[in-house]
PDB file of C-alpha atoms in Angstrom:
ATOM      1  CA  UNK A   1      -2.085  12.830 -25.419  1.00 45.00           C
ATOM      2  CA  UNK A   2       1.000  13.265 -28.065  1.00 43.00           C
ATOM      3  CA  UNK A   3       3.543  10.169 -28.635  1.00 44.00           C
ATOM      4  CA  UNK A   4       6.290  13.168 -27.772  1.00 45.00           C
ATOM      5  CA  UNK A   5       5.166  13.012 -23.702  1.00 45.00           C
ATOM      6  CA  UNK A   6       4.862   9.510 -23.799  1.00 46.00           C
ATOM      7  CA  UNK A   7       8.192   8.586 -25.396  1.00 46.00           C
ATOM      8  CA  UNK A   8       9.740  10.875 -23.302  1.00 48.00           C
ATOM      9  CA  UNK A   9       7.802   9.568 -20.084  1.00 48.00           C
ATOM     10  CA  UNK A  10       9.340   6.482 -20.721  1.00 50.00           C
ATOM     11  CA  UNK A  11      12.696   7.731 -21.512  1.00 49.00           C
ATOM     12  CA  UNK A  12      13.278   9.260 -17.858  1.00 54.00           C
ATOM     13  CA  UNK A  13      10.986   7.094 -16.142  1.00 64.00           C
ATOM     14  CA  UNK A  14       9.051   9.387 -14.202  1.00 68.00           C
ATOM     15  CA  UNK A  15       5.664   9.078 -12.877  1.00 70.00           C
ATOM     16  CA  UNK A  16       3.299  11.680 -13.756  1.00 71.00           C
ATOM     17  CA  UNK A  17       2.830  13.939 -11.009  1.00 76.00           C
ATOM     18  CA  UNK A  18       0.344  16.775 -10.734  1.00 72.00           C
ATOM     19  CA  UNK A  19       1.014  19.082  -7.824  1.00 76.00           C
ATOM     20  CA  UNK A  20       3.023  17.192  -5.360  1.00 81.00           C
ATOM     21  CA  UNK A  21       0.493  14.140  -4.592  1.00 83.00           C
ATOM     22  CA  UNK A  22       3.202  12.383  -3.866  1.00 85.00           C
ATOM     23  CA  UNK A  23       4.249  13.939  -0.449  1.00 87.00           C
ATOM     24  CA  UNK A  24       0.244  12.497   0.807  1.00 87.00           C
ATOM     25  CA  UNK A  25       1.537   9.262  -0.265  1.00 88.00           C
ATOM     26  CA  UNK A  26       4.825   9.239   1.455  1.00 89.00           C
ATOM     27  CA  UNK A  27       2.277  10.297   4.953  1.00 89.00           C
ATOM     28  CA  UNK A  28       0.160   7.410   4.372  1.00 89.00           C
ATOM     29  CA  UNK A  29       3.120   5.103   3.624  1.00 89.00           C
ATOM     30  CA  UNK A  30       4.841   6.278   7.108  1.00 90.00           C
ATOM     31  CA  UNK A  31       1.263   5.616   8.674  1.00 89.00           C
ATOM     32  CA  UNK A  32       1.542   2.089   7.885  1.00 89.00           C
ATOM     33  CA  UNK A  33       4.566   1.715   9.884  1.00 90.00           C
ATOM     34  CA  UNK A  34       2.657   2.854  12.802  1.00 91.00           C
ATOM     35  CA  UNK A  35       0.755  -0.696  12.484  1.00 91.00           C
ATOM     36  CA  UNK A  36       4.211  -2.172  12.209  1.00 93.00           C
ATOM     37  CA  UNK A  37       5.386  -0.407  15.798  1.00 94.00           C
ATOM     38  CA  UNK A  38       1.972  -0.816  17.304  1.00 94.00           C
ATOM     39  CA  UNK A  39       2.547  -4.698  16.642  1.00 93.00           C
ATOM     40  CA  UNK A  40       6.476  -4.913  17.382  1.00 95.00           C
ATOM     41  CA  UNK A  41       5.443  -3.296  20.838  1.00 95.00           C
ATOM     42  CA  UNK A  42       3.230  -5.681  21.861  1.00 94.00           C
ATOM     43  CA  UNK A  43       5.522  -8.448  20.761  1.00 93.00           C
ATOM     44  CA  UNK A  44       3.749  -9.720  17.725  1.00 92.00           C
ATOM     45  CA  UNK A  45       6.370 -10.079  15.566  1.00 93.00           C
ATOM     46  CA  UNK A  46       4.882 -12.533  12.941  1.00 91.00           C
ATOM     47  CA  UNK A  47       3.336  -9.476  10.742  1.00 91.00           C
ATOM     48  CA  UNK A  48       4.779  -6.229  12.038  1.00 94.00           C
ATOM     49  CA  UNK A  49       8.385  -6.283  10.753  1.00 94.00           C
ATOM     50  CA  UNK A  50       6.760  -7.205   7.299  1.00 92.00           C
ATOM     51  CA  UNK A  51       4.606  -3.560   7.789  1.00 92.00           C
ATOM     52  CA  UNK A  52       7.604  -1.892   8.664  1.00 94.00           C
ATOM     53  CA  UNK A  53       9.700  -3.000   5.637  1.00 93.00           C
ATOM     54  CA  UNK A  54       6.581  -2.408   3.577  1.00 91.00           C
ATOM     55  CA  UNK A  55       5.995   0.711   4.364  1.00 92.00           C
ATOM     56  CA  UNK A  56      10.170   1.504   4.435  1.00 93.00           C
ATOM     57  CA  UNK A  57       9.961   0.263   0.773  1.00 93.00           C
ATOM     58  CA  UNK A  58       6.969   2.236  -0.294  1.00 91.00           C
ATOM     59  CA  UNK A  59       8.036   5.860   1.530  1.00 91.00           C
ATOM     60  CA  UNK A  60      11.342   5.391  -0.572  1.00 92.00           C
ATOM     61  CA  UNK A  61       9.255   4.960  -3.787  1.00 91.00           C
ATOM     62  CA  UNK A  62       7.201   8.047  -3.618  1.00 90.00           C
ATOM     63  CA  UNK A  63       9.822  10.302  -2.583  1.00 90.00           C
ATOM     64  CA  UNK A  64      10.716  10.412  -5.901  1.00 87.00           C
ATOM     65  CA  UNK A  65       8.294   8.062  -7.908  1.00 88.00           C
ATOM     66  CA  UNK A  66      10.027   6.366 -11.251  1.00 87.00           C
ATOM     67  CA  UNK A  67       9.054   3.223 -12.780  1.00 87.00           C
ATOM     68  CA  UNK A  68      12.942   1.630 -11.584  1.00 89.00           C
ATOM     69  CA  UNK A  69      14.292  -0.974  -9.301  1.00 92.00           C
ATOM     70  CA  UNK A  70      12.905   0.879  -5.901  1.00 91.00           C
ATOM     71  CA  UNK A  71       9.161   0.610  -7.758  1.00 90.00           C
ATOM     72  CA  UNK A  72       9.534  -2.747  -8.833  1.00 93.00           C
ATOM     73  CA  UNK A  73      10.520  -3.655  -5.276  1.00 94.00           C
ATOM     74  CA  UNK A  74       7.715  -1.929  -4.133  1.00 91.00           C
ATOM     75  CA  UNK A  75       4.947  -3.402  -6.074  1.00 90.00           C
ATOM     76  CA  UNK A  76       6.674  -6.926  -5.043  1.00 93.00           C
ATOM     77  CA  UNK A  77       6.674  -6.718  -1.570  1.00 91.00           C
ATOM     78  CA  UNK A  78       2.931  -5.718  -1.370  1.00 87.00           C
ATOM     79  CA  UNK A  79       1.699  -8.613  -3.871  1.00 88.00           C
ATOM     80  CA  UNK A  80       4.185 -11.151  -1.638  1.00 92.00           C
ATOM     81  CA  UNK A  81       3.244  -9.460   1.773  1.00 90.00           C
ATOM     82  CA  UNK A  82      -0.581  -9.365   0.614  1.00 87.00           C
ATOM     83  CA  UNK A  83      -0.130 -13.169  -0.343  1.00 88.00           C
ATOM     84  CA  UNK A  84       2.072 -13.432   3.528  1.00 91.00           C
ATOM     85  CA  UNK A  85      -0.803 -11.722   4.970  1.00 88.00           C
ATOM     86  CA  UNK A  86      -3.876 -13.349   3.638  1.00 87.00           C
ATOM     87  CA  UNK A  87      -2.349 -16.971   4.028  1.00 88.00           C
ATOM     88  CA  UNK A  88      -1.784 -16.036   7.937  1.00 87.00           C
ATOM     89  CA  UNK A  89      -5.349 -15.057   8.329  1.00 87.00           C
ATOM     90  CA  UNK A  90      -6.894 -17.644   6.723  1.00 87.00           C
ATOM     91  CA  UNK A  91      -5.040 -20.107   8.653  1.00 89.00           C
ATOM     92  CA  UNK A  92      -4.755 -18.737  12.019  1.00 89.00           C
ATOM     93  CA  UNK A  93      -7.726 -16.358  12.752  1.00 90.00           C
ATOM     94  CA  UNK A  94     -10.936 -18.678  14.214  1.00 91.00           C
ATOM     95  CA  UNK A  95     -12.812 -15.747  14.326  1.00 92.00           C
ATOM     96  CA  UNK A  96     -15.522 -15.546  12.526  1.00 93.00           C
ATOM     97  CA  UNK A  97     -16.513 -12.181  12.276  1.00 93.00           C
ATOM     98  CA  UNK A  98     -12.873 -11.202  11.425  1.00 92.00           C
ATOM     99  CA  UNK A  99     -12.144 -13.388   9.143  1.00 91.00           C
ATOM    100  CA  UNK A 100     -15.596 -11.726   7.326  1.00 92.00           C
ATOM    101  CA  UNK A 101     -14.497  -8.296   7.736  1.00 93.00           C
ATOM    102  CA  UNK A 102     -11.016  -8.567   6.690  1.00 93.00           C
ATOM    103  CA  UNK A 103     -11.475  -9.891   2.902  1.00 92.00           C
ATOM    104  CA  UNK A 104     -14.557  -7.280   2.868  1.00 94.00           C
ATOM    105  CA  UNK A 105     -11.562  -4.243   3.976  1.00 94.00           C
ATOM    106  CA  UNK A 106      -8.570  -5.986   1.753  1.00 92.00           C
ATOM    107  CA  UNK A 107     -10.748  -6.197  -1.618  1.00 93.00           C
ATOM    108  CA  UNK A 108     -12.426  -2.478  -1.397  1.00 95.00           C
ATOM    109  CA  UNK A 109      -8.779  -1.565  -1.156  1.00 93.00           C
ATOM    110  CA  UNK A 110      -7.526  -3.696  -4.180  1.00 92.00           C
ATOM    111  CA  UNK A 111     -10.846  -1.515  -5.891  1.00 96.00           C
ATOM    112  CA  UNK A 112      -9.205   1.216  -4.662  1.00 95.00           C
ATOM    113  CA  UNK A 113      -6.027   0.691  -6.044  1.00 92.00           C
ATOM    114  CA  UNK A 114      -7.597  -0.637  -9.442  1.00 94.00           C
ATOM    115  CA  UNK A 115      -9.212   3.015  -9.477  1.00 96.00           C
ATOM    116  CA  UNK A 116      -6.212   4.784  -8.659  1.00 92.00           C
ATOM    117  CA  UNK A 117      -3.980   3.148 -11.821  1.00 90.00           C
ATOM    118  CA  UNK A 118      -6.777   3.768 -14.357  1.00 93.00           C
ATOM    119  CA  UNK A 119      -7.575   7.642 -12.954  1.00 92.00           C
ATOM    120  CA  UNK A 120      -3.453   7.749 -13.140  1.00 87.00           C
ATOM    121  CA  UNK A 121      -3.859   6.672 -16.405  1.00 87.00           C
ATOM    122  CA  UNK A 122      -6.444   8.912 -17.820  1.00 90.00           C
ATOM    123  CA  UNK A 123      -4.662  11.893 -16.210  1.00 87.00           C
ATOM    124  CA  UNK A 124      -7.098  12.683 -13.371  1.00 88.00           C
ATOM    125  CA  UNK A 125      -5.466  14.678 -11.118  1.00 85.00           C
ATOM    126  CA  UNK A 126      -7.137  13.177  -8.092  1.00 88.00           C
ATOM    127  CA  UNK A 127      -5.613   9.848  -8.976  1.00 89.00           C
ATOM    128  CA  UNK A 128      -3.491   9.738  -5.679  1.00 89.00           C
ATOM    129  CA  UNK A 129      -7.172  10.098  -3.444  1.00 93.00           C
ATOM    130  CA  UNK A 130      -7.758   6.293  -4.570  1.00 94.00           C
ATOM    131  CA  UNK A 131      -4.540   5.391  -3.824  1.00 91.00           C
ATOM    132  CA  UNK A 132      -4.721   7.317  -0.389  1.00 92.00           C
ATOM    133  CA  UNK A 133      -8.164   5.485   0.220  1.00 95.00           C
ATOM    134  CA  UNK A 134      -6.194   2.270  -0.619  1.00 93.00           C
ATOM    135  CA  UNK A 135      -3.090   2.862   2.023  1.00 92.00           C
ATOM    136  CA  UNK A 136      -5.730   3.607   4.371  1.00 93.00           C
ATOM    137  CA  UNK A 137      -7.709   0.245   3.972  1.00 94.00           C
ATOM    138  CA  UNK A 138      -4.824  -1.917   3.943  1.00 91.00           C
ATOM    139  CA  UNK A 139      -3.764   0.147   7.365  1.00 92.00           C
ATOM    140  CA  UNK A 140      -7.045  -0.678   8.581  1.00 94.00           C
ATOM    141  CA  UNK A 141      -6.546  -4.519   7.534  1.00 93.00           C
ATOM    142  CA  UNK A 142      -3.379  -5.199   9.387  1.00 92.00           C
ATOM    143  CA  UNK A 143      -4.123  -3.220  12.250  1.00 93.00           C
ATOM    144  CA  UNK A 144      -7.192  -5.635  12.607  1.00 93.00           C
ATOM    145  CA  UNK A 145      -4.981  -8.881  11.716  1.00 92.00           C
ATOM    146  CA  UNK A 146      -2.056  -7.512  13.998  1.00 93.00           C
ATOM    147  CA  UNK A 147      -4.417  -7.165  16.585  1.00 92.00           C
ATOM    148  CA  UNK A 148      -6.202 -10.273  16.737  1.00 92.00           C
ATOM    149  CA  UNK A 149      -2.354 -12.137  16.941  1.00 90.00           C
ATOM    150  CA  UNK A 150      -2.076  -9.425  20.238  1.00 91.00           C
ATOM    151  CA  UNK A 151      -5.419 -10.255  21.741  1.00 91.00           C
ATOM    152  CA  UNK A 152      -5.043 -14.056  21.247  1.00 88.00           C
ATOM    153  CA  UNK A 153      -0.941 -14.681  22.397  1.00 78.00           C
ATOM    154  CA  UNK A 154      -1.346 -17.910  24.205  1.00 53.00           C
TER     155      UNK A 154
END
């Protein structure tokens, strides 16, 4: 790769995008909030308005992906809510079983996502797959943790 494309990469701040991956991220972004509703409608309200702003946050990013203020929000709010999310499970889940599977679902995403960036990085146009993989595990994740606050309301 030439220092002209990445100079002017970081001139304009774009994200390198193939062939449109990015609409497949904004679906798998809007699928999160379904976790969000799921939750807010059975009045669990601990962890679903956080997967509704989440997933708010990261549809606005990759409707047109540059490395700006909406990105850097974005990449915040999943590091806090990831940090929001594993300190509620680890405290409040009694669970066994659960609180096996859900590091086991959370860590093959993070793997997922640590593909993603480096296949993004070598220019491997199948980069966004990992990252689709890794908004599907972390759906899969809080629909598990949303659902074990629903099943056990006291």
């Amino acid at each position: 790769m030439n220092d002209t494309y990445r100079s002017k990469n970081r001139i304009n701040n774009k994200v390198w995008i193939f062939n449109d991956e990015n609409k497949y991220l904004m679906k798998t972004s809007k699928m999160i909030s379904l976790t969000g509703l799921w939750g807010i409608m059975n009045k669990e309200f601990k962890l679903s308005p956080v997967l509704c702003v989440m997933s708010l946050v990261s549809n606005k990013y990759w409707q047109q992906p540059k490395n700006n203020i909406i990105r850097f929000i974005d990449v915040s709010c999943v590091r806090l809510f990831s940090a929001y999310f594993a300190y509620n499970a680890y405290y409040d889940i009694k669970n066994p079983f659960v609180l096996g599977v859900l590091p086991c679902i959370y860590s093959l995403g993070g793997l997922y996502y640590i593909l993603g960036c480096n296949n993004h990085r070598k220019r491997n146009r199948m980069w966004y797959m990992d990252h689709v993989i890794f908004h599907t595990l972390s759906m899969i994740g809080h629909f598990v943790n949303i659902n074990y606050y629903i099943i056990n309301k006291t």
